Coordinates of C-alpha atoms in Angstrom, one line a residue:
X1 CA 5.8 -17.4 -12.1
X2 CA 7.5 -14.4 -10.5
X3 CA 6.2 -12.2 -13.1
X4 CA 2.8 -9.8 -12.9
X5 CA 0.6 -10.4 -15.6
X6 CA 0.5 -6.5 -16.6
X7 CA 4.5 -6.1 -17.2
X8 CA 5.6 -5.5 -19.9
X9 CA 7.8 -7.4 -21.4
X10 CA 10.7 -7.1 -24.1
X11 CA 12.7 -3.6 -24.6
X12 CA 11.1 -0.8 -22.3
X13 CA 12.1 2.9 -22.7
X14 CA 11.8 6.0 -20.5
X15 CA 11.6 4.4 -16.9
X16 CA 13.7 6.0 -14.7
X17 CA 16.6 4.4 -12.9
X18 CA 14.6 4.6 -9.5
X19 CA 11.7 3.3 -11.4
X20 CA 13.5 0.5 -12.9
X21 CA 15.4 -0.6 -9.4
X22 CA 12.1 -0.4 -7.4
X23 CA 10.2 -2.4 -10.4
X24 CA 9.5 -6.1 -10.6
X25 CA 12.2 -9.0 -11.6
X26 CA 15.4 -9.6 -11.1
X27 CA 18.5 -8.2 -11.5
X28 CA 22.1 -8.8 -11.8
X29 CA 22.9 -6.8 -8.3
X30 CA 20.1 -8.9 -6.7
X31 CA 22.1 -11.9 -8.1
X32 CA 25.2 -10.8 -6.4
X33 CA 23.2 -10.7 -3.1
X34 CA 22.1 -14.0 -4.0
X35 CA 25.9 -15.3 -4.7
X36 CA 26.5 -14.1 -0.9
X37 CA 23.9 -15.1 0.5
X38 CA 19.7 -15.1 0.1
X39 CA 19.6 -13.9 3.6
X40 CA 21.3 -10.9 2.5
X41 CA 18.9 -10.3 -0.8
X42 CA 15.8 -9.9 1.9
X43 CA 17.8 -7.5 3.8
X44 CA 19.0 -5.1 0.9
X45 CA 15.3 -5.3 0.4
X46 CA 13.8 -4.3 3.6
X47 CA 17.0 -2.4 4.9
X48 CA 16.4 1.1 5.4
X49 CA 18.4 3.6 3.3
X50 CA 20.0 6.9 4.4
X51 CA 18.5 9.3 2.0
X52 CA 21.2 12.0 2.4
X53 CA 24.2 9.6 1.6
X54 CA 22.4 9.2 -1.9
X55 CA 22.6 12.4 -2.7
X56 CA 26.5 12.7 -2.1
X57 CA 28.3 13.0 -5.5
X58 CA 29.4 9.7 -6.5
X59 CA 32.1 10.1 -9.2
X60 CA 30.7 7.0 -11.4
X61 CA 27.4 7.8 -11.9
X62 CA 28.4 11.7 -12.9
X63 CA 30.7 10.0 -15.7
X64 CA 28.1 7.4 -17.1
X65 CA 25.7 10.5 -17.1
X66 CA 28.1 12.6 -19.0
X67 CA 29.2 10.3 -21.4
X68 CA 26.4 8.3 -21.9
X69 CA 23.1 10.8 -21.2
X70 CA 25.0 14.4 -22.1
X71 CA 21.7 16.4 -22.3
X72 CA 20.6 15.4 -18.5
X73 CA 23.7 16.1 -17.3
X74 CA 23.0 19.6 -16.5
X75 CA 19.3 18.3 -15.1
X76 CA 21.3 15.9 -12.7
X77 CA 24.1 17.8 -11.6
X78 CA 25.5 21.3 -10.7
X79 CA 28.8 22.1 -11.4
X80 CA 29.4 25.0 -8.2
X81 CA 32.0 27.8 -9.2
X82 CA 35.5 27.8 -7.3
X83 CA 35.2 29.4 -3.6
X84 CA 37.9 31.0 -1.9
X85 CA 37.7 28.9 1.4
X86 CA 40.5 30.8 3.1
X87 CA 38.1 33.9 3.9
X88 CA 34.8 34.3 5.3
X89 CA 33.7 35.9 2.6
X90 CA 34.2 32.8 0.1
X91 CA 32.8 30.4 3.1
X92 CA 29.5 32.6 3.0
X93 CA 29.6 32.7 -0.8
X94 CA 29.7 28.6 -1.0
X95 CA 27.1 28.0 1.8
X96 CA 24.5 30.2 -0.1
X97 CA 25.4 28.6 -3.0
X98 CA 24.8 25.2 -1.7
X99 CA 21.7 26.3 0.3
X100 CA 20.3 27.5 -2.8
X101 CA 20.9 24.2 -4.9
X102 CA 19.6 22.0 -2.2
X103 CA 16.0 23.1 -3.5
X104 CA 16.3 21.9 -7.1
X105 CA 17.1 17.8 -5.8
X106 CA 20.4 18.3 -8.1
X107 CA 23.9 16.9 -7.2
X108 CA 26.5 19.3 -6.5
X109 CA 30.1 19.0 -8.1
X110 CA 32.9 20.8 -6.8
X111 CA 34.9 23.2 -9.4
X112 CA 37.9 20.6 -9.2
X113 CA 35.7 17.6 -9.6
X114 CA 33.7 19.0 -12.7
X115 CA 37.4 19.8 -14.0
X116 CA 38.4 16.0 -13.5
X117 CA 35.0 14.9 -15.1
X118 CA 35.7 17.0 -18.3
X119 CA 39.5 15.4 -18.8
X120 CA 37.9 12.1 -18.3
X121 CA 34.9 12.7 -20.6
X122 CA 37.6 14.1 -22.8
X123 CA 39.8 11.2 -22.5
X124 CA 37.5 8.8 -23.1
X125 CA 36.5 10.2 -26.5
X126 CA 40.4 10.3 -27.7
X127 CA 40.1 6.7 -27.9
X128 CA 39.3 5.6 -31.1
X129 CA 37.6 2.0 -30.2
X130 CA 35.6 3.8 -27.4
X131 CA 34.7 7.2 -29.6
X132 CA 33.5 4.2 -32.4
X133 CA 31.3 2.8 -30.1
X134 CA 29.5 6.0 -28.4
X135 CA 29.1 7.8 -31.1
X136 CA 27.0 4.5 -33.2
X137 CA 23.9 4.8 -33.4
X138 CA 21.9 3.1 -30.0
X139 CA 20.4 3.8 -26.7
X140 CA 21.4 4.5 -23.3
X141 CA 19.5 3.3 -19.9
X142 CA 17.2 1.3 -21.6
X143 CA 15.3 -1.5 -19.7
X144 CA 14.4 -5.0 -21.0
X145 CA 13.0 -8.0 -19.7
X146 CA 12.3 -11.3 -20.1
X147 CA 11.0 -14.6 -18.6
X148 CA 13.7 -16.8 -18.4
X149 CA 12.8 -20.6 -19.6
X150 CA 14.3 -22.5 -16.6
X151 CA 12.8 -21.3 -13.9
X152 CA 9.7 -19.6 -15.0
X153 CA 11.4 -16.1 -13.4
X154 CA 11.1 -12.3 -14.8
X155 CA 14.6 -11.0 -15.4
X156 CA 15.8 -7.8 -16.1
X157 CA 18.4 -5.7 -17.3
X158 CA 19.5 -2.3 -17.9
X159 CA 22.0 -1.7 -20.4
X160 CA 24.7 1.2 -20.2
X161 CA 24.3 1.5 -24.0
X162 CA 23.4 -0.9 -26.7
X163 CA 23.4 -0.2 -30.4
X164 CA 20.7 -0.2 -32.8
X165 CA 22.5 -1.3 -36.2
X166 CA 25.5 -3.7 -34.4
X167 CA 24.8 -6.1 -31.9
X168 CA 26.8 -4.5 -29.2
X169 CA 25.9 -3.5 -25.2
X170 CA 28.5 -1.3 -23.9
X171 CA 29.3 -1.1 -20.0
X172 CA 31.3 1.9 -18.9
X173 CA 33.3 1.3 -15.8
X174 CA 35.5 4.1 -13.5
X175 CA 38.0 2.2 -12.1
X176 CA 41.1 4.0 -9.2
X177 CA 43.7 2.0 -10.6
X178 CA 43.5 0.7 -14.5
X179 CA 46.1 -2.3 -13.4
X180 CA 43.3 -3.8 -11.5
X181 CA 40.6 -4.2 -13.7
X182 CA 41.5 -7.6 -14.1
X183 CA 40.7 -8.2 -10.3
X184 CA 37.3 -6.1 -10.5
X185 CA 35.9 -8.1 -13.3
X186 CA 36.1 -10.9 -10.3
X187 CA 35.4 -9.1 -7.3
X188 CA 32.3 -7.4 -8.6
X189 CA 31.6 -10.3 -11.2
X190 CA 31.3 -8.1 -14.4
X191 CA 31.5 -11.8 -16.0
X192 CA 28.4 -12.5 -14.5
X193 CA 26.9 -9.3 -15.9
X194 CA 28.3 -10.4 -19.0
X195 CA 26.6 -13.4 -19.3
X196 CA 23.0 -12.1 -17.6
X197 CA 23.1 -9.0 -20.1
X198 CA 24.0 -11.0 -23.4
X199 CA 21.0 -13.5 -22.4
X200 CA 18.3 -10.8 -22.0
X201 CA 19.9 -8.9 -25.2
X202 CA 19.0 -12.4 -27.0
X203 CA 15.8 -13.4 -25.4
X204 CA 14.2 -9.6 -26.6
X205 CA 16.0 -9.1 -30.0
X206 CA 16.9 -12.8 -31.3
X207 CA 20.6 -11.7 -31.2
X208 CA 23.4 -12.5 -29.2
X209 CA 25.6 -9.4 -28.6
X210 CA 29.0 -8.7 -28.3
X211 CA 29.5 -7.1 -24.8
X212 CA 32.3 -4.6 -24.5
X213 CA 33.5 -2.7 -21.4
X214 CA 35.0 1.1 -21.8
X215 CA 36.7 1.1 -18.4
X216 CA 38.0 5.0 -17.6
X217 CA 40.9 5.4 -14.8
X218 CA 39.9 7.9 -12.3
X219 CA 43.6 8.4 -11.2
X220 CA 46.7 10.0 -12.9
X221 CA 49.1 7.8 -15.4
X222 CA 51.7 9.9 -16.5
X223 CA 49.3 12.9 -16.7
X224 CA 46.4 11.4 -18.0
X225 CA 43.2 9.2 -17.1
X226 CA 43.6 6.0 -18.6
X227 CA 41.1 4.2 -20.9
X228 CA 40.6 1.0 -21.9
X229 CA 38.6 -1.0 -24.0
X230 CA 37.9 -4.8 -23.3
X231 CA 35.7 -7.7 -24.1
X232 CA 35.9 -10.8 -22.1
X233 CA 37.9 -13.9 -23.0
X234 CA 35.7 -16.7 -23.7
X235 CA 36.9 -19.2 -20.5
X236 CA 35.7 -15.6 -18.5
X237 CA 32.0 -15.8 -20.6
X238 CA 31.7 -19.4 -19.8
X239 CA 32.2 -19.0 -15.7
X240 CA 29.7 -15.8 -15.8
X241 CA 27.8 -18.2 -17.6
X242 CA 27.4 -20.7 -15.0
X243 CA 27.5 -18.3 -11.7
X244 CA 24.4 -16.5 -13.3
X245 CA 22.8 -20.1 -14.1
X246 CA 23.5 -21.2 -10.6
X247 CA 22.3 -18.4 -9.0
X248 CA 19.4 -17.5 -10.6
X249 CA 18.0 -21.2 -10.0
X250 CA 19.0 -20.7 -6.1
X251 CA 16.7 -17.3 -6.3
X252 CA 14.2 -19.8 -7.8
X253 CA 14.3 -22.4 -5.3
X254 CA 14.7 -19.4 -2.2
X255 CA 11.0 -18.0 -3.6
X256 CA 9.0 -21.0 -4.4
X257 CA 9.7 -22.2 -0.9
X258 CA 9.8 -19.1 0.7
X259 CA 12.8 -19.6 2.8
X260 CA 15.8 -17.4 3.2
X261 CA 17.7 -18.7 5.5
X262 CA 21.5 -19.1 5.1
X263 CA 23.8 -19.2 7.9
X264 CA 26.7 -19.1 6.3
X265 CA 30.2 -19.7 8.3
X266 CA 32.4 -17.0 8.6
X267 CA 35.8 -18.5 7.3
X268 CA 38.8 -18.5 9.0
X269 CA 41.5 -16.2 6.7
X270 CA 44.4 -18.5 5.7
X271 CA 46.9 -15.6 7.5
X272 CA 45.3 -16.6 10.0
X273 CA 46.0 -20.2 10.2
X274 CA 49.5 -19.5 9.2
X275 CA 50.2 -17.4 12.4
X276 CA 48.8 -20.1 14.5
X277 CA 50.8 -22.6 13.0

C-alpha cells in the first residue's frame, strides 16, 4: 500500500501548498503526467526546479488567492506603485522598491496587473451564481486524503473551495480566451479533475458533490473580463471517470513493478502526411 502508516486520512486543514505538493499520495497533476508517460512522472519527481521562475508573478495564482483567500493576499503578494520608467529617478525608485521587496519573500505585482486583478475579482463577484457560491460557508485549500479501494493507493486532492452546508466543490480557472474554455477542459483534463475530486469528496464525506467551475477571462471582451459558472455534462463526467481509473491503475502497476519506462513513439502529425501526399 502506498500510504505511510502515520499519514492522516480524511479532511486535513493547515497544510501549506508546498507541504501538500511535497507530501505523500498521488494527485491529479501526477495522473496527468502518467497519462503522458510514466517516465514523465518520474522525471517530474527528480528534475531540478528553477526557483527563480517560481517567484515570477502568475495571474492565475494571484487571482485564486485574491478570490478564495483574500485575508492571505497581503502576506503573499505586494502590488507595486506606479513608477515613471522614462526618468532616471523613476527607474532608481523602482530598483530600490524591488530590492526591498526581495527581502520579504513575497511576489511583486505591477501596478497595472494589480489594477487588472481587482477588476477580475470584482467581475467574478458581479456574477450572481459565482457570488452565491463564494459567499457560502466553506473552506478554501483544504486537503482530502483517502485510500483507493481498487488499488490501495493513497490519493489526495486539494479543492480550491468546498462548501460545508452544501455538497459542492468550486474550482476557479483563469482563461485567456473564454471562447476556448471547452477546449481547455480536454486539453488540461478538467473532466479528470472533476472525477477524481468528486471521488475523493465522496470517500471522505460520504456525499457525492456537484463540481462547478468558475472561469474568469484574463482578456477583455466588450470592456469587461468575462465570467462563466459551469458544471460539466454527464457524458464529460463519465469520460473523466474512465480516464481517472485508467491512469490510477497504470500508476499502481508501474509502482508495483517499479517500471516507469515508456518509449512512447512520436506520432507524425496529420498535416505532414497530407503535405507529403
